[in-house]
mmCIF file of C-alpha atoms in Angstrom:
data_model
loop_
_atom_site.group_PDB
_atom_site.id
_atom_site.type_symbol
_atom_site.label_atom_id
_atom_site.label_comp_id
_atom_site.label_asym_id
_atom_site.label_seq_id
_atom_site.Cartn_x
_atom_site.Cartn_y
_atom_site.Cartn_z
ATOM 1 C CA MET T 705 46.289 -55.456 -2.356
ATOM 2 C CA PRO T 706 44.030 -53.575 0.104
ATOM 3 C CA ALA T 707 42.826 -55.105 3.345
ATOM 4 C CA LEU T 708 39.820 -54.660 5.615
ATOM 5 C CA ILE T 709 40.235 -55.410 9.323
ATOM 6 C CA PHE T 710 37.178 -55.407 11.573
ATOM 7 C CA ASP T 711 37.082 -54.989 15.306
ATOM 8 C CA CYS T 712 34.685 -57.508 16.850
ATOM 9 C CA ASP T 713 32.511 -56.280 19.724
ATOM 10 C CA GLY T 714 30.388 -53.312 18.730
ATOM 11 C CA VAL T 715 31.402 -53.618 15.069
ATOM 12 C CA LEU T 716 30.373 -57.094 13.921
ATOM 13 C CA ALA T 717 27.524 -57.145 16.438
ATOM 14 C CA ASP T 718 26.454 -54.843 19.274
ATOM 15 C CA THR T 719 27.514 -57.433 21.817
ATOM 16 C CA GLU T 720 28.601 -55.405 24.829
ATOM 17 C CA ARG T 721 25.207 -54.581 26.370
ATOM 18 C CA ASP T 722 23.399 -57.824 25.545
ATOM 19 C CA GLY T 723 26.310 -60.267 25.480
ATOM 20 C CA HIS T 724 29.368 -59.427 27.536
ATOM 21 C CA LEU T 725 27.607 -57.565 30.360
ATOM 22 C CA PRO T 726 25.081 -60.330 31.173
ATOM 23 C CA ALA T 727 27.852 -62.936 30.800
ATOM 24 C CA PHE T 728 30.013 -61.124 33.355
ATOM 25 C CA ASN T 729 27.112 -60.775 35.772
ATOM 26 C CA LYS T 730 26.034 -64.405 35.369
ATOM 27 C CA MET T 731 29.594 -65.509 36.063
ATOM 28 C CA PHE T 732 29.787 -63.252 39.135
ATOM 29 C CA GLU T 733 26.578 -64.868 40.408
ATOM 30 C CA GLU T 734 27.817 -68.415 39.819
ATOM 31 C CA PHE T 735 31.056 -67.744 41.701
ATOM 32 C CA GLY T 736 29.262 -65.975 44.536
ATOM 33 C CA LEU T 737 31.151 -62.737 43.967
ATOM 34 C CA PRO T 738 29.727 -59.590 45.616
ATOM 35 C CA VAL T 739 29.406 -57.537 42.429
ATOM 36 C CA ARG T 740 26.912 -56.957 39.613
ATOM 37 C CA TRP T 741 27.814 -54.359 36.980
ATOM 38 C CA SER T 742 25.116 -51.936 35.895
ATOM 39 C CA GLU T 743 25.079 -50.635 32.329
ATOM 40 C CA ALA T 744 26.632 -47.371 33.524
ATOM 41 C CA GLU T 745 29.352 -49.166 35.476
ATOM 42 C CA TYR T 746 30.111 -51.410 32.526
ATOM 43 C CA ALA T 747 30.416 -48.387 30.250
ATOM 44 C CA GLU T 748 33.288 -47.259 32.481
ATOM 45 C CA LYS T 749 34.839 -50.742 32.448
ATOM 46 C CA LEU T 750 34.903 -50.644 28.649
ATOM 47 C CA LYS T 751 37.636 -48.031 28.890
ATOM 48 C CA VAL T 752 39.859 -50.934 29.996
ATOM 49 C CA GLY T 753 40.846 -53.230 27.130
ATOM 50 C CA GLY T 754 40.336 -56.946 27.709
ATOM 51 C CA GLY T 755 37.958 -58.986 29.884
ATOM 52 C CA LYS T 756 40.544 -60.263 32.349
ATOM 53 C CA GLU T 757 41.884 -56.745 32.681
ATOM 54 C CA ARG T 758 38.389 -55.456 33.521
ATOM 55 C CA MET T 759 37.959 -58.135 36.167
ATOM 56 C CA ARG T 760 41.308 -57.276 37.721
ATOM 57 C CA THR T 761 40.023 -53.759 38.406
ATOM 58 C CA LEU T 762 37.771 -55.358 41.043
ATOM 59 C CA LEU T 763 40.679 -56.669 43.073
ATOM 60 C CA THR T 764 40.901 -54.030 45.753
ATOM 61 C CA PRO T 765 41.777 -55.171 49.296
ATOM 62 C CA ASP T 766 38.161 -54.625 50.372
ATOM 63 C CA PHE T 767 36.781 -56.727 47.510
ATOM 64 C CA ILE T 768 39.301 -59.519 48.091
ATOM 65 C CA ALA T 769 38.300 -59.662 51.739
ATOM 66 C CA ALA T 770 34.548 -59.482 51.047
ATOM 67 C CA ALA T 771 34.749 -62.255 48.449
ATOM 68 C CA GLY T 772 36.997 -64.478 50.568
ATOM 69 C CA LEU T 773 39.664 -64.554 47.862
ATOM 70 C CA PRO T 774 43.290 -65.602 48.402
ATOM 71 C CA SER T 775 45.835 -62.851 48.988
ATOM 72 C CA ASP T 776 48.640 -64.703 47.211
ATOM 73 C CA PRO T 777 49.076 -63.025 43.781
ATOM 74 C CA ASP T 778 49.518 -66.291 41.863
ATOM 75 C CA ALA T 779 46.456 -67.859 43.453
ATOM 76 C CA LEU T 780 44.487 -64.686 42.808
ATOM 77 C CA GLU T 781 45.491 -64.729 39.145
ATOM 78 C CA GLU T 782 44.286 -68.336 38.880
ATOM 79 C CA GLN T 783 40.923 -67.163 40.197
ATOM 80 C CA VAL T 784 40.747 -64.461 37.524
ATOM 81 C CA LEU T 785 41.617 -66.950 34.776
ATOM 82 C CA GLY T 786 38.887 -69.285 36.025
ATOM 83 C CA TRP T 787 36.341 -66.470 36.065
ATOM 84 C CA HIS T 788 37.315 -65.513 32.549
ATOM 85 C CA ARG T 789 37.035 -69.058 31.205
ATOM 86 C CA ARG T 790 33.517 -69.408 32.608
ATOM 87 C CA LYS T 791 32.483 -65.949 31.415
ATOM 88 C CA THR T 792 33.677 -66.845 27.897
ATOM 89 C CA GLU T 793 31.592 -70.049 27.976
ATOM 90 C CA ILE T 794 28.481 -68.117 29.005
ATOM 91 C CA TYR T 795 29.095 -65.422 26.396
ATOM 92 C CA THR T 796 29.681 -67.946 23.604
ATOM 93 C CA HIS T 797 26.383 -69.638 24.474
ATOM 94 C CA ILE T 798 24.584 -66.274 24.256
ATOM 95 C CA ILE T 799 26.087 -65.617 20.815
ATOM 96 C CA ARG T 800 25.266 -69.096 19.501
ATOM 97 C CA SER T 801 21.658 -68.655 20.599
ATOM 98 C CA GLY T 802 21.312 -66.131 17.772
ATOM 99 C CA ASP T 803 19.602 -63.569 19.975
ATOM 100 C CA ILE T 804 22.098 -60.818 19.081
ATOM 101 C CA PRO T 805 21.898 -59.875 15.388
ATOM 102 C CA PRO T 806 24.890 -58.824 13.268
ATOM 103 C CA ARG T 807 25.241 -55.094 12.741
ATOM 104 C CA PRO T 808 23.927 -53.711 9.451
ATOM 105 C CA GLY T 809 26.222 -53.937 6.477
ATOM 106 C CA VAL T 810 29.124 -55.900 7.923
ATOM 107 C CA ARG T 811 28.491 -59.104 5.955
ATOM 108 C CA ARG T 812 27.581 -57.183 2.799
ATOM 109 C CA VAL T 813 30.751 -55.053 2.846
ATOM 110 C CA ALA T 814 32.970 -58.005 3.792
ATOM 111 C CA ALA T 815 31.532 -60.100 0.934
ATOM 112 C CA GLU T 816 32.134 -57.233 -1.488
ATOM 113 C CA ALA T 817 35.712 -56.904 -0.248
ATOM 114 C CA TYR T 818 36.323 -60.643 -0.593
ATOM 115 C CA GLU T 819 34.987 -60.666 -4.156
ATOM 116 C CA ALA T 820 37.275 -57.715 -4.957
ATOM 117 C CA GLY T 821 40.306 -59.609 -3.664
ATOM 118 C CA TRP T 822 40.817 -57.641 -0.439
ATOM 119 C CA THR T 823 42.403 -59.374 2.548
ATOM 120 C CA LEU T 824 39.971 -59.835 5.445
ATOM 121 C CA ALA T 825 40.746 -60.051 9.151
ATOM 122 C CA VAL T 826 39.364 -59.338 12.601
ATOM 123 C CA ALA T 827 41.478 -57.808 15.374
ATOM 124 C CA SER T 828 40.092 -57.765 18.904
ATOM 125 C CA THR T 829 41.157 -57.774 22.541
ATOM 126 C CA SER T 830 38.379 -60.276 23.367
ATOM 127 C CA ALA T 831 39.093 -63.975 23.866
ATOM 128 C CA GLU T 832 39.608 -65.869 20.615
ATOM 129 C CA ALA T 833 36.685 -68.242 21.244
ATOM 130 C CA SER T 834 34.380 -65.263 21.744
ATOM 131 C CA VAL T 835 35.652 -63.537 18.617
ATOM 132 C CA ARG T 836 35.260 -66.610 16.437
ATOM 133 C CA SER T 837 31.679 -67.131 17.609
ATOM 134 C CA VAL T 838 30.740 -63.535 16.750
ATOM 135 C CA LEU T 839 32.608 -63.685 13.431
ATOM 136 C CA GLU T 840 30.676 -66.771 12.344
ATOM 137 C CA LEU T 841 27.400 -65.213 13.500
ATOM 138 C CA ALA T 842 28.055 -62.021 11.556
ATOM 139 C CA MET T 843 29.611 -63.450 8.403
ATOM 140 C CA GLY T 844 28.302 -66.986 8.103
ATOM 141 C CA SER T 845 30.656 -69.952 8.239
ATOM 142 C CA GLU T 846 31.811 -69.779 4.595
ATOM 143 C CA LEU T 847 32.832 -66.119 4.560
ATOM 144 C CA ALA T 848 34.208 -66.327 8.123
ATOM 145 C CA GLY T 849 36.633 -68.972 6.882
ATOM 146 C CA HIS T 850 38.379 -66.348 4.760
ATOM 147 C CA PHE T 851 39.206 -64.138 7.755
ATOM 148 C CA GLY T 852 42.465 -63.981 9.642
ATOM 149 C CA VAL T 853 41.695 -63.899 13.381
ATOM 150 C CA PHE T 854 43.881 -61.956 15.794
ATOM 151 C CA ALA T 855 42.423 -61.961 19.277
ATOM 152 C CA GLY T 856 42.868 -62.013 23.029
ATOM 153 C CA ASP T 857 46.234 -62.530 24.692
ATOM 154 C CA ILE T 858 48.160 -62.930 21.447
ATOM 155 C CA VAL T 859 49.604 -59.521 22.344
ATOM 156 C CA GLN T 860 50.409 -58.341 25.851
ATOM 157 C CA ARG T 861 49.210 -54.753 25.470
ATOM 158 C CA LYS T 862 45.564 -54.296 24.579
ATOM 159 C CA LYS T 863 43.902 -51.436 22.723
ATOM 160 C CA PRO T 864 44.508 -48.446 22.649
ATOM 161 C CA ALA T 865 48.063 -49.745 22.160
ATOM 162 C CA PRO T 866 48.634 -50.526 18.467
ATOM 163 C CA ASP T 867 50.010 -54.018 19.044
ATOM 164 C CA ILE T 868 47.070 -56.137 17.839
ATOM 165 C CA TYR T 869 46.848 -54.242 14.551
ATOM 166 C CA ALA T 870 50.628 -54.185 14.115
ATOM 167 C CA LEU T 871 50.681 -57.949 14.589
ATOM 168 C CA ALA T 872 47.874 -58.489 12.070
ATOM 169 C CA VAL T 873 49.628 -56.319 9.493
ATOM 170 C CA ASP T 874 52.923 -58.141 10.053
ATOM 171 C CA ARG T 875 51.501 -61.666 9.903
ATOM 172 C CA LEU T 876 49.374 -60.945 6.841
ATOM 173 C CA GLY T 877 52.213 -59.211 5.018
ATOM 174 C CA LEU T 878 50.244 -55.989 4.549
ATOM 175 C CA ASP T 879 51.270 -52.409 3.915
ATOM 176 C CA PRO T 880 49.573 -50.340 6.651
ATOM 177 C CA LYS T 881 48.805 -47.641 4.071
ATOM 178 C CA ASN T 882 46.542 -50.123 2.283
ATOM 179 C CA VAL T 883 44.499 -51.177 5.323
ATOM 180 C CA VAL T 884 41.128 -49.874 6.520
ATOM 181 C CA ALA T 885 40.177 -50.735 10.100
ATOM 182 C CA ILE T 886 36.516 -50.646 11.126
ATOM 183 C CA GLU T 887 36.184 -49.674 14.775
ATOM 184 C CA ASP T 888 33.447 -48.506 17.144
ATOM 185 C CA SER T 889 35.402 -47.016 20.060
ATOM 186 C CA ARG T 890 37.998 -44.323 20.629
ATOM 187 C CA ASN T 891 40.419 -46.865 22.106
ATOM 188 C CA GLY T 892 40.064 -49.012 19.005
ATOM 189 C CA MET T 893 40.499 -46.016 16.719
ATOM 190 C CA LEU T 894 43.660 -44.957 18.560
ATOM 191 C CA SER T 895 45.015 -48.492 18.234
ATOM 192 C CA ALA T 896 44.417 -48.562 14.475
ATOM 193 C CA LEU T 897 45.757 -45.068 13.845
ATOM 194 C CA SER T 898 48.877 -45.704 15.905
ATOM 195 C CA ALA T 899 49.553 -48.797 13.778
ATOM 196 C CA GLY T 900 49.441 -46.566 10.697
ATOM 197 C CA LEU T 901 46.046 -47.718 9.426
ATOM 198 C CA THR T 902 43.134 -45.730 8.054
ATOM 199 C CA CYS T 903 40.156 -45.988 10.405
ATOM 200 C CA ALA T 904 36.411 -45.788 9.787
ATOM 201 C CA VAL T 905 34.125 -45.775 12.822
ATOM 202 C CA THR T 906 30.648 -47.247 13.177
ATOM 203 C CA THR T 907 29.405 -46.002 16.539
ATOM 204 C CA SER T 908 27.742 -48.495 18.890
ATOM 205 C CA SER T 909 25.432 -48.257 21.867
ATOM 206 C CA TYR T 910 28.238 -47.421 24.310
ATOM 207 C CA THR T 911 30.394 -45.186 22.087
ATOM 208 C CA GLU T 912 28.158 -42.611 20.401
ATOM 209 C CA GLU T 913 29.514 -39.712 22.493
ATOM 210 C CA GLU T 914 33.215 -40.549 22.211
ATOM 211 C CA ASP T 915 35.775 -38.329 20.460
ATOM 212 C CA PHE T 916 36.668 -39.753 17.059
ATOM 213 C CA THR T 917 39.018 -37.032 15.897
ATOM 214 C CA GLY T 918 41.441 -38.737 13.512
ATOM 215 C CA ALA T 919 38.956 -41.162 11.973
ATOM 216 C CA SER T 920 38.497 -40.876 8.216
ATOM 217 C CA LEU T 921 34.752 -41.526 8.440
ATOM 218 C CA VAL T 922 32.305 -41.775 11.339
ATOM 219 C CA VAL T 923 28.867 -43.282 10.673
ATOM 220 C CA SER T 924 25.998 -44.711 12.691
ATOM 221 C CA SER T 925 26.394 -48.039 10.877
ATOM 222 C CA LEU T 926 27.486 -49.378 7.509
ATOM 223 C CA GLY T 927 23.793 -49.575 6.620
ATOM 224 C CA ASP T 928 21.941 -51.964 4.324
ATOM 225 C CA PRO T 929 19.650 -51.675 1.302
ATOM 226 C CA PRO T 930 16.069 -52.992 1.227
ATOM 227 C CA PRO T 931 14.372 -55.241 2.150
ATOM 228 C CA ASP T 932 16.032 -54.908 5.578
ATOM 229 C CA GLU T 933 16.947 -51.302 4.979
ATOM 230 C CA THR T 934 19.088 -49.453 7.494
ATOM 231 C CA VAL T 935 20.104 -45.993 6.367
ATOM 232 C CA THR T 936 23.582 -44.813 7.315
ATOM 233 C CA ARG T 937 23.809 -41.518 9.207
ATOM 234 C CA VAL T 938 27.081 -39.769 8.450
ATOM 235 C CA LEU T 939 28.382 -38.221 11.678
ATOM 236 C CA ASN T 940 31.730 -36.970 10.369
ATOM 237 C CA ASP T 941 33.279 -37.149 6.905
ATOM 238 C CA PRO T 942 36.594 -35.268 7.022
ATOM 239 C CA THR T 943 37.990 -36.876 3.861
ATOM 240 C CA GLY T 944 34.907 -36.192 1.760
ATOM 241 C CA ALA T 945 33.963 -39.808 1.037
ATOM 242 C CA HIS T 946 30.267 -38.838 0.830
ATOM 243 C CA PRO T 947 28.728 -42.296 1.294
ATOM 244 C CA GLY T 948 25.123 -42.705 0.216
ATOM 245 C CA SER T 949 22.313 -44.361 2.143
ATOM 246 C CA TRP T 950 24.691 -47.191 3.016
ATOM 247 C CA VAL T 951 28.464 -47.571 2.945
ATOM 248 C CA VAL T 952 29.919 -49.584 0.059
ATOM 249 C CA LEU T 953 33.448 -50.865 -0.581
ATOM 250 C CA ALA T 954 34.177 -47.978 -2.946
ATOM 251 C CA ASP T 955 33.646 -45.571 -0.034
ATOM 252 C CA LEU T 956 36.281 -47.391 2.012
ATOM 253 C CA ALA T 957 38.649 -47.468 -0.951
ATOM 254 C CA ALA T 958 38.180 -43.695 -1.215
ATOM 255 C CA LEU T 959 39.391 -43.354 2.381
ATOM 256 C CA LEU T 960 42.623 -45.100 1.424
ATOM 257 C CA ALA T 961 43.011 -42.903 -1.645
ATOM 258 C CA ALA T 962 42.573 -39.815 0.551
ATOM 259 C CA GLY T 963 45.370 -40.980 2.828
ATOM 260 C CA GLY T 964 43.310 -40.979 6.033
ATOM 261 C CA ALA T 965 42.171 -38.092 8.196
ATOM 262 C CA GLY T 966 45.381 -37.799 10.182
ATOM 263 C CA THR T 967 46.326 -38.818 13.696
ATOM 264 C CA PRO T 968 44.851 -37.433 16.918
ATOM 265 C CA SER T 969 46.935 -35.191 19.125
ATOM 266 C CA SER T 970 47.643 -37.895 21.690
ATOM 267 C CA ASN T 971 48.676 -41.423 20.699
ATOM 268 C CA PRO T 972 49.574 -44.593 22.644
ATOM 269 C CA PRO T 973 53.183 -45.834 22.619
ATOM 270 C CA ALA T 974 54.565 -47.518 19.520
ATOM 271 C CA ALA T 975 53.817 -51.162 18.942
ATOM 272 C CA ALA T 976 55.824 -53.810 20.705
ATOM 273 C CA PRO T 977 57.726 -56.327 18.548
ATOM 274 C CA PRO T 978 55.388 -58.812 16.802
ATOM 275 C CA GLY T 979 54.333 -61.759 18.918
ATOM 276 C CA PRO T 980 53.798 -65.406 17.962
ATOM 277 C CA ASP T 981 51.955 -66.456 14.845
ATOM 278 C CA PRO T 982 48.199 -66.410 15.652
ATOM 279 C CA ARG T 983 47.729 -69.699 13.829
ATOM 280 C CA SER T 984 49.529 -71.389 16.737
ATOM 281 C CA HIS T 985 46.810 -70.297 19.190
#
């Protein structure tokens, strides 16, 4: 049976600019840290997978001294974990406020896939609490309940490594050749392709200019019909899926039938051995 695995941030909702960035900056303010990320700076941070990993990039000797942080590595790591917990709380509150809408088409396509008997999942390097809040926002509580959730530190290596997708495929008992991943970034695409999946890309506010060579389909969004019409712009269609004004499940099935667009010239290392069952997290 086919499967559809969504990334979270930028795919289910365009959360980076209006969710994660203000949550990071609010947390920095609360902790009295001498940093505020601009949109341009955060765009660079997005090249690093994972929130804690992005925060660790701050930890230069000059920053540690300016912020009055401990030099002991274990104590410093405890600080990072505390920052991340608070940032996740702030972000989850932003999502639950409903101020960030789901991206066009994600609930429609997921519902169509569920009715057709496809397996549904979300695979993300964000914290599990953050992912679940966005999933419920985008899909509604009933449909969200049919998703497998693979998120956060369940794997050690974050995207572009293939580990999160490899784990999802293993735990769900899937054949990678029957899985379509929906991504919005090059790192996410590389992760999916390196796990042997077919990848469709819906570009987001931070990723429109990235190189998506290897994706089977690149579109502006999945789109939606009237009354809230959003027309899909096809940016690259190497497999000849030829979606109409909005992407439907048959278009994604056609990507599987075509066998994918192939892998890019440079891939991350192979996946590490599967980690613990995500249901234990």
